[in-house]
């Protein structure tokens, strides 16, 4: 019984990270119908920049309490620039191209970013310095650490911030209008270019935060870490209903929990035939299952194509 | 064989709060040209989409040639013998005019992968028949000289004709035309009139959505008028023209025939 | 009564016939020329031509039907492991090729149908993600199915795989012909060449058939395609399954040729590479796809030969290894081609005509 609670806790922590990344996918998809394949790479670069910044700041003798927020800020800034650049250079010129075109571009950008990161940060696993003294709590036989708690709280806060932005500001209104109907929004005077750029920038900032968290949580980073993470986060977005903000959050949490429970119990379920190294397949099974039975996702609306 | 080809029974369709169709029933007889008119947004195109399986109606249904239409898959409508054109032309833009019509032969031909790979005698013969029929149809609608041009390079009027040829290639018993004269000039419209009349003469029933009143009144045997998703009138043109509700529906709105 | 191939040749214009004969002669001579540089060069040729085969298989899916398959290499893996398991000491099975190859193709086809059936009715980009995920799942299974029951032998892979054999004629050993010694890779070259000619023929015939037209129609306007009665879902499934089968066959040959398979050979990047061959060459245009495949297959070798010495000479050390440079060039090529030449390097003549027409229109 204690494993159940333990896996739930682990799942929620991992799930909040998925949710953060999923928001990046879902915003861009909601507004312009593009799967930004390179988003996982943005997350990875967030983690990498954070490592470099932490190293530099600590070498300057800054205390961790100061270095960590600064490094996070640096990662977010770099990623926001990266997101804006991606949108401006790679995707904007293709806005009227057939569907496959931007998708292939996105794959190309993902490869480029991965290899650039490998050249800059080497192909080795990098250790992410531990940011705070780890304290572990125990509840009903399950353990959770202050790092885990911090991740969940930070993720929750930033998601709340995003919701405020989207539902309480002019920019948010423009974003919602654009995601309903881009052409009409433009006719009504919405600066669509700006809205799309904003979606990329905000998504990338949240991606950087997620990258930072992954690094801090697992204390490790690698130039290929963005790929799987991105794929799973996308799955989370689809699970919740792509294009839907609340859906991305729900989908992220659910996927995290499904994965954690699945990894915990797969051995029992298959009589020991499959072990926990099959953890990664859950996301895909979920993805295929959702697409089969409820392609619009949990919170998404069914939309018909207009003839 | 009964006189009725298509019967719509209480067809309803809504989009969120918009009631695009509310309990629309109508009856189309074999061999007639049946007009469907009404102001913009009245639900005419939605009616087509329900009939051809692009939308699933929320209520009601269709009986085609004595059998209910399974309105869940568009390709089934074509198999049953219902072909259509689209209000905003939907051709295969990167295929030639001839190839567009050849695609229309798909439902009435059967060559499979093996036949294609082995290029059997039967496949070759069928392919030749497809091509010949497509050429005939291009000639029939009057654009035989454009056969080798990509569809997207055709003039607007020719694209509309090509769409009709493609629909005819499926050997329909009911041909549904969604505003075929939109964007045509007077001479083109006149030629179109001749074309539609000829199609009917060949024994194909025609369901026609059109805003050009002269065309509708001159061509149709009977027509129905939709307004806000409801059928407000169904009769021969002479009667419909004088119907009070119809005049009200159109009041203030000049039918576009530009 | 003349032979049909001869008749077809006679129907060609003199210009084309010369081109065909010349090209054929070069293709036949190639492995002998390459042999002058050593067997390694012949192997590179073999791999290049195997990629041509793979790319033409994927072309049916991506180029003809317009479905973005990002997990194509998974079908290749299925074929390769089918061969490896049925013709190696791993299980002690040594079935003949004419049994294994169809099994591999069928199995790949089956996976294709199982994967495609639920997803092909959805929008295209979902398919991309699902196939990508499928590719990863296959790799995870290959990597881990060595315990508790050893099926795939895990990351170590399977060795000592049987070569292709027609009776006593093995493709891996040397053969004496007219006083010339043919080495294994040369023999595989001719086998692969024959397969390639076959798949080119199939591609070409499919494209100009009722089926090919239906695929193109779906690609250009799915709703219109449905309206004329095309069962779009079945047609897509057909393309997907066919592509998968070709992947399975290619995988089988690959396993036999290499004598060794491991999960590492079937990573996502391989899928993307085959896709890049199709896209960069010219989606749906057969000569373009062949060009793309040859270019991208030979590129890494060219890089290996050029990049290391040049860097050594310039900087005195190797700054960027050829592998990551290759990947960078890949990524850049994808982005740039999509931006400036979305129809590929060698698009079909109709499309090229269109591009030119568009330019005239602008000036
Ligand atoms: N796919 C759709 N989604 C939402 N609303 C739709 C859709 N299709 C049609 N409508 C609405 O249904 C009503 C009828 O439209 P339509 O059938 O196109 O009218 P008509 O063809 O008579 O001009 C309109 O109010 C239109 O906005
Ligand atoms: Mg309409």
Short mmCIF file of N, CA and C in Angstrom, two decimals, chain C residues 69-184:
data_model
loop_
_atom_site.label_atom_id
_atom_site.label_comp_id
_atom_site.label_asym_id
_atom_site.label_seq_id
_atom_site.Cartn_x
_atom_site.Cartn_y
_atom_site.Cartn_z
N UNK C 69 5.18 9.72 -41.85
CA UNK C 69 5.53 8.57 -41.02
C UNK C 69 6.91 8.80 -40.42
N UNK C 70 6.95 9.02 -39.13
CA UNK C 70 8.23 9.30 -38.49
C UNK C 70 8.80 8.08 -37.80
N UNK C 71 8.19 6.94 -38.01
CA UNK C 71 8.69 5.73 -37.35
C UNK C 71 8.96 4.64 -38.35
N UNK C 72 9.28 5.05 -39.57
CA UNK C 72 9.40 4.07 -40.64
C UNK C 72 10.42 3.00 -40.31
N UNK C 73 11.48 3.40 -39.63
CA UNK C 73 12.56 2.47 -39.38
C UNK C 73 12.10 1.31 -38.48
N UNK C 74 11.01 1.52 -37.77
CA UNK C 74 10.50 0.44 -36.92
C UNK C 74 10.11 -0.76 -37.78
N UNK C 75 9.56 -0.50 -38.95
CA UNK C 75 9.17 -1.62 -39.83
C UNK C 75 10.41 -2.32 -40.38
N UNK C 76 11.40 -1.51 -40.64
CA UNK C 76 12.70 -2.03 -41.05
C UNK C 76 13.25 -2.93 -39.95
N UNK C 77 13.12 -2.47 -38.72
CA UNK C 77 13.59 -3.25 -37.58
C UNK C 77 12.82 -4.56 -37.48
N UNK C 78 11.52 -4.49 -37.69
CA UNK C 78 10.72 -5.72 -37.62
C UNK C 78 11.24 -6.73 -38.64
N UNK C 79 11.48 -6.25 -39.86
CA UNK C 79 12.00 -7.14 -40.89
C UNK C 79 13.36 -7.69 -40.53
N UNK C 80 14.23 -6.82 -40.03
CA UNK C 80 15.59 -7.23 -39.71
C UNK C 80 15.59 -8.28 -38.59
N UNK C 81 14.80 -8.03 -37.55
CA UNK C 81 14.78 -8.98 -36.44
C UNK C 81 14.08 -10.28 -36.82
N UNK C 82 13.09 -10.18 -37.70
CA UNK C 82 12.47 -11.42 -38.17
C UNK C 82 13.53 -12.30 -38.81
N UNK C 83 14.32 -11.69 -39.67
CA UNK C 83 15.37 -12.47 -40.33
C UNK C 83 16.37 -12.98 -39.29
N UNK C 84 16.77 -12.07 -38.40
CA UNK C 84 17.80 -12.43 -37.43
C UNK C 84 17.36 -13.60 -36.54
N UNK C 85 16.08 -13.60 -36.16
CA UNK C 85 15.62 -14.64 -35.25
C UNK C 85 15.37 -15.96 -35.97
N UNK C 86 15.00 -15.87 -37.24
CA UNK C 86 14.65 -17.10 -37.96
C UNK C 86 15.82 -17.69 -38.73
N UNK C 87 16.94 -16.98 -38.75
CA UNK C 87 18.07 -17.50 -39.51
C UNK C 87 19.37 -17.14 -38.81
N UNK C 88 19.54 -17.68 -37.62
CA UNK C 88 20.79 -17.45 -36.90
C UNK C 88 20.90 -18.49 -35.79
N UNK C 89 22.07 -18.62 -35.21
CA UNK C 89 22.22 -19.60 -34.13
C UNK C 89 21.45 -19.21 -32.86
N UNK C 90 20.94 -17.96 -32.82
CA UNK C 90 20.29 -17.49 -31.59
C UNK C 90 19.18 -18.43 -31.14
N UNK C 91 18.30 -18.82 -32.05
CA UNK C 91 17.31 -19.84 -31.74
C UNK C 91 17.64 -21.16 -32.43
N UNK C 92 18.77 -21.18 -33.13
CA UNK C 92 19.12 -22.37 -33.88
C UNK C 92 18.25 -22.61 -35.09
N UNK C 93 17.56 -21.56 -35.53
CA UNK C 93 16.72 -21.70 -36.71
C UNK C 93 17.48 -21.22 -37.94
N UNK C 94 17.31 -21.90 -39.05
CA UNK C 94 17.97 -21.44 -40.28
C UNK C 94 17.01 -21.61 -41.45
N UNK C 95 15.93 -20.87 -41.42
CA UNK C 95 14.95 -20.98 -42.50
C UNK C 95 15.50 -20.33 -43.76
N UNK C 96 15.02 -20.79 -44.92
CA UNK C 96 15.49 -20.19 -46.17
C UNK C 96 14.88 -18.80 -46.39
N UNK C 97 15.52 -18.02 -47.25
CA UNK C 97 15.10 -16.62 -47.42
C UNK C 97 13.67 -16.51 -47.92
N UNK C 98 13.26 -17.46 -48.78
CA UNK C 98 11.93 -17.31 -49.36
C UNK C 98 10.83 -17.59 -48.35
N UNK C 99 11.20 -18.08 -47.19
CA UNK C 99 10.23 -18.19 -46.10
C UNK C 99 10.30 -16.94 -45.24
N UNK C 100 11.53 -16.52 -44.90
CA UNK C 100 11.69 -15.42 -43.94
C UNK C 100 11.25 -14.09 -44.52
N UNK C 101 11.64 -13.83 -45.75
CA UNK C 101 11.36 -12.51 -46.31
C UNK C 101 9.86 -12.20 -46.33
N UNK C 102 9.04 -13.14 -46.81
CA UNK C 102 7.59 -12.87 -46.74
C UNK C 102 7.08 -12.73 -45.31
N UNK C 103 7.63 -13.54 -44.40
CA UNK C 103 7.17 -13.41 -43.00
C UNK C 103 7.50 -12.01 -42.48
N UNK C 104 8.72 -11.59 -42.76
CA UNK C 104 9.13 -10.25 -42.31
C UNK C 104 8.24 -9.18 -42.90
N UNK C 105 7.97 -9.29 -44.20
CA UNK C 105 7.14 -8.28 -44.87
C UNK C 105 5.73 -8.30 -44.28
N UNK C 106 5.19 -9.51 -44.07
CA UNK C 106 3.84 -9.61 -43.54
C UNK C 106 3.74 -9.06 -42.13
N UNK C 107 4.75 -9.39 -41.34
CA UNK C 107 4.75 -8.92 -39.96
C UNK C 107 4.80 -7.40 -39.92
N UNK C 108 5.69 -6.83 -40.73
CA UNK C 108 5.79 -5.38 -40.79
C UNK C 108 4.46 -4.79 -41.24
N UNK C 109 3.85 -5.43 -42.23
CA UNK C 109 2.57 -4.98 -42.75
C UNK C 109 1.51 -5.03 -41.65
N UNK C 110 1.54 -6.11 -40.88
CA UNK C 110 0.57 -6.26 -39.80
C UNK C 110 0.73 -5.13 -38.77
N UNK C 111 1.98 -4.87 -38.40
CA UNK C 111 2.22 -3.76 -37.48
C UNK C 111 1.71 -2.45 -38.08
N UNK C 112 1.97 -2.28 -39.36
CA UNK C 112 1.52 -1.07 -40.04
C UNK C 112 0.01 -0.91 -39.94
N UNK C 113 -0.71 -1.99 -40.17
CA UNK C 113 -2.17 -1.92 -40.13
C UNK C 113 -2.65 -1.66 -38.71
N UNK C 114 -2.02 -2.35 -37.74
CA UNK C 114 -2.43 -2.17 -36.35
C UNK C 114 -2.23 -0.74 -35.90
N UNK C 115 -1.15 -0.14 -36.36
CA UNK C 115 -0.83 1.23 -35.98
C UNK C 115 -1.66 2.22 -36.76
N UNK C 116 -1.85 1.93 -38.04
CA UNK C 116 -2.52 2.88 -38.91
C UNK C 116 -4.02 2.91 -38.68
N UNK C 117 -4.63 1.76 -38.43
CA UNK C 117 -6.09 1.70 -38.36
C UNK C 117 -6.66 2.73 -37.39
N UNK C 118 -6.14 2.83 -36.16
CA UNK C 118 -6.76 3.81 -35.27
C UNK C 118 -6.37 5.26 -35.57
N UNK C 119 -5.24 5.47 -36.21
CA UNK C 119 -4.74 6.84 -36.29
C UNK C 119 -4.95 7.49 -37.65
N UNK C 120 -5.19 6.71 -38.67
CA UNK C 120 -5.20 7.30 -40.00
C UNK C 120 -6.42 8.17 -40.27
N UNK C 121 -7.44 8.05 -39.42
CA UNK C 121 -8.59 8.91 -39.68
C UNK C 121 -8.38 10.27 -39.03
N UNK C 122 -7.32 10.39 -38.27
CA UNK C 122 -7.05 11.66 -37.59
C UNK C 122 -6.22 12.57 -38.47
N UNK C 123 -6.03 13.77 -37.99
CA UNK C 123 -5.23 14.71 -38.77
C UNK C 123 -3.80 14.23 -38.89
N UNK C 124 -3.17 14.62 -39.99
CA UNK C 124 -1.86 14.11 -40.33
C UNK C 124 -0.79 14.25 -39.26
N UNK C 125 -0.79 15.33 -38.52
CA UNK C 125 0.33 15.50 -37.60
C UNK C 125 0.23 14.55 -36.41
N UNK C 126 -0.98 14.09 -36.10
CA UNK C 126 -1.08 13.08 -35.05
C UNK C 126 -0.39 11.79 -35.49
N UNK C 127 -0.59 11.47 -36.75
CA UNK C 127 0.04 10.26 -37.26
C UNK C 127 1.55 10.36 -37.09
N UNK C 128 2.09 11.53 -37.36
CA UNK C 128 3.53 11.73 -37.22
C UNK C 128 3.99 11.37 -35.81
N UNK C 129 3.27 11.88 -34.83
CA UNK C 129 3.67 11.64 -33.45
C UNK C 129 3.48 10.17 -33.07
N UNK C 130 2.37 9.60 -33.50
CA UNK C 130 2.12 8.21 -33.12
C UNK C 130 3.17 7.29 -33.74
N UNK C 131 3.50 7.53 -35.00
CA UNK C 131 4.51 6.67 -35.62
C UNK C 131 5.85 6.86 -34.94
N UNK C 132 6.13 8.09 -34.56
CA UNK C 132 7.37 8.35 -33.85
C UNK C 132 7.41 7.56 -32.55
N UNK C 133 6.29 7.61 -31.83
CA UNK C 133 6.21 6.87 -30.58
C UNK C 133 6.35 5.38 -30.82
N UNK C 134 5.72 4.91 -31.87
CA UNK C 134 5.79 3.48 -32.19
C UNK C 134 7.24 3.06 -32.43
N UNK C 135 7.97 3.90 -33.18
CA UNK C 135 9.38 3.59 -33.43
C UNK C 135 10.14 3.43 -32.12
N UNK C 136 9.84 4.31 -31.17
CA UNK C 136 10.52 4.24 -29.89
C UNK C 136 10.12 2.98 -29.12
N UNK C 137 8.83 2.66 -29.17
CA UNK C 137 8.37 1.46 -28.45
C UNK C 137 9.10 0.23 -28.97
N UNK C 138 9.17 0.12 -30.28
CA UNK C 138 9.83 -1.05 -30.87
C UNK C 138 11.27 -1.13 -30.36
N UNK C 139 11.91 0.02 -30.34
CA UNK C 139 13.31 0.02 -29.91
C UNK C 139 13.43 -0.37 -28.42
N UNK C 140 12.51 0.14 -27.62
CA UNK C 140 12.54 -0.20 -26.20
C UNK C 140 12.37 -1.71 -26.03
N UNK C 141 11.45 -2.28 -26.79
CA UNK C 141 11.25 -3.72 -26.68
C UNK C 141 12.48 -4.49 -27.14
N UNK C 142 13.05 -4.07 -28.25
CA UNK C 142 14.23 -4.78 -28.75
C UNK C 142 15.35 -4.74 -27.71
N UNK C 143 15.45 -3.60 -27.06
CA UNK C 143 16.50 -3.43 -26.08
C UNK C 143 16.29 -4.26 -24.83
N UNK C 144 15.03 -4.52 -24.49
CA UNK C 144 14.75 -5.10 -23.18
C UNK C 144 14.21 -6.51 -23.21
N UNK C 145 13.88 -7.00 -24.38
CA UNK C 145 13.31 -8.35 -24.43
C UNK C 145 14.40 -9.42 -24.35
N UNK C 146 15.35 -9.24 -23.47
CA UNK C 146 16.35 -10.30 -23.28
C UNK C 146 16.20 -10.96 -21.92
N UNK C 147 15.30 -10.46 -21.12
CA UNK C 147 15.05 -11.06 -19.82
C UNK C 147 13.59 -10.86 -19.48
N UNK C 148 12.92 -11.72 -18.78
CA UNK C 148 13.40 -13.00 -18.27
C UNK C 148 13.58 -14.06 -19.37
N UNK C 149 12.91 -13.87 -20.51
CA UNK C 149 13.12 -14.81 -21.60
C UNK C 149 13.95 -14.07 -22.65
N UNK C 150 15.02 -14.69 -23.07
CA UNK C 150 15.86 -13.97 -24.03
C UNK C 150 15.33 -14.13 -25.45
N UNK C 151 14.66 -13.08 -25.92
CA UNK C 151 14.14 -13.12 -27.29
C UNK C 151 15.06 -12.36 -28.23
N UNK C 152 15.36 -11.13 -27.87
CA UNK C 152 16.11 -10.28 -28.81
C UNK C 152 17.58 -10.16 -28.48
N UNK C 153 17.99 -10.75 -27.39
CA UNK C 153 19.36 -10.62 -26.91
C UNK C 153 19.73 -9.18 -26.54
N UNK C 154 18.73 -8.34 -26.32
CA UNK C 154 18.96 -7.00 -25.78
C UNK C 154 19.90 -6.15 -26.58
N UNK C 155 20.59 -5.25 -25.89
CA UNK C 155 21.46 -4.29 -26.59
C UNK C 155 22.61 -4.95 -27.34
N UNK C 156 22.99 -6.16 -26.94
CA UNK C 156 24.10 -6.81 -27.65
C UNK C 156 23.73 -7.16 -29.08
N UNK C 157 22.46 -7.34 -29.31
CA UNK C 157 22.03 -7.68 -30.65
C UNK C 157 22.27 -9.14 -30.98
N UNK C 158 22.02 -9.48 -32.22
CA UNK C 158 22.12 -10.86 -32.67
C UNK C 158 23.21 -10.96 -33.73
N UNK C 159 24.07 -11.94 -33.57
CA UNK C 159 25.20 -12.07 -34.50
C UNK C 159 25.09 -13.35 -35.30
N UNK C 160 26.02 -13.52 -36.21
CA UNK C 160 26.13 -14.74 -37.03
C UNK C 160 24.84 -15.04 -37.79
N UNK C 161 24.24 -14.00 -38.31
CA UNK C 161 23.00 -14.17 -39.06
C UNK C 161 23.32 -14.76 -40.43
N UNK C 162 22.46 -15.67 -40.88
CA UNK C 162 22.69 -16.30 -42.19
C UNK C 162 22.64 -15.27 -43.30
N UNK C 163 23.47 -15.45 -44.31
CA UNK C 163 23.37 -14.59 -45.49
C UNK C 163 22.21 -15.03 -46.37
N UNK C 164 21.93 -14.24 -47.40
CA UNK C 164 20.95 -14.67 -48.39
C UNK C 164 21.56 -15.82 -49.17
N UNK C 165 20.78 -16.89 -49.34
CA UNK C 165 21.30 -18.05 -50.06
C UNK C 165 20.25 -18.55 -51.04
N UNK C 166 20.66 -18.73 -52.30
CA UNK C 166 19.80 -19.45 -53.24
C UNK C 166 20.37 -20.84 -53.35
N UNK C 167 19.82 -21.80 -52.69
CA UNK C 167 20.38 -23.14 -52.71
C UNK C 167 21.80 -23.10 -52.16
N UNK C 168 22.76 -23.48 -53.01
CA UNK C 168 24.14 -23.51 -52.55
C UNK C 168 24.83 -22.17 -52.78
N UNK C 169 24.15 -21.27 -53.50
CA UNK C 169 24.78 -20.01 -53.87
C UNK C 169 24.58 -19.00 -52.73
N UNK C 170 25.68 -18.72 -52.01
CA UNK C 170 25.57 -17.79 -50.89
C UNK C 170 26.06 -16.42 -51.32
N UNK C 171 25.37 -15.39 -50.84
CA UNK C 171 25.75 -14.04 -51.23
C UNK C 171 26.92 -13.49 -50.42
N UNK C 172 27.33 -14.23 -49.40
CA UNK C 172 28.36 -13.64 -48.56
C UNK C 172 29.76 -14.11 -48.95
N UNK C 173 29.84 -15.21 -49.71
CA UNK C 173 31.17 -15.74 -50.01
C UNK C 173 31.64 -15.27 -51.39
N UNK C 174 32.87 -15.61 -51.69
CA UNK C 174 33.41 -15.25 -53.00
C UNK C 174 32.95 -16.23 -54.05
N UNK C 175 32.79 -15.73 -55.25
CA UNK C 175 32.45 -16.61 -56.36
C UNK C 175 33.38 -16.29 -57.52
N UNK C 176 33.76 -17.34 -58.21
CA UNK C 176 34.61 -17.17 -59.39
C UNK C 176 33.70 -17.14 -60.61
N UNK C 177 33.75 -16.05 -61.39
CA UNK C 177 32.96 -16.00 -62.62
C UNK C 177 33.85 -15.50 -63.74
N UNK C 178 33.96 -16.26 -64.82
CA UNK C 178 34.79 -15.87 -65.97
C UNK C 178 36.17 -15.41 -65.50
N UNK C 179 36.72 -16.08 -64.55
CA UNK C 179 38.06 -15.74 -64.10
C UNK C 179 38.11 -14.52 -63.20
N UNK C 180 36.94 -13.87 -62.94
CA UNK C 180 36.94 -12.73 -62.04
C UNK C 180 36.34 -13.16 -60.72
N UNK C 181 36.94 -12.74 -59.64
CA UNK C 181 36.41 -13.11 -58.33
C UNK C 181 35.41 -12.05 -57.85
N UNK C 182 34.16 -12.47 -57.68
CA UNK C 182 33.15 -11.57 -57.12
C UNK C 182 33.15 -11.72 -55.60
N UNK C 183 33.29 -10.60 -54.89
CA UNK C 183 33.22 -10.70 -53.43
C UNK C 183 31.77 -10.53 -52.98
N UNK C 184 31.51 -10.89 -51.71
CA UNK C 184 30.15 -10.85 -51.17
C UNK C 184 29.44 -9.52 -51.42
#
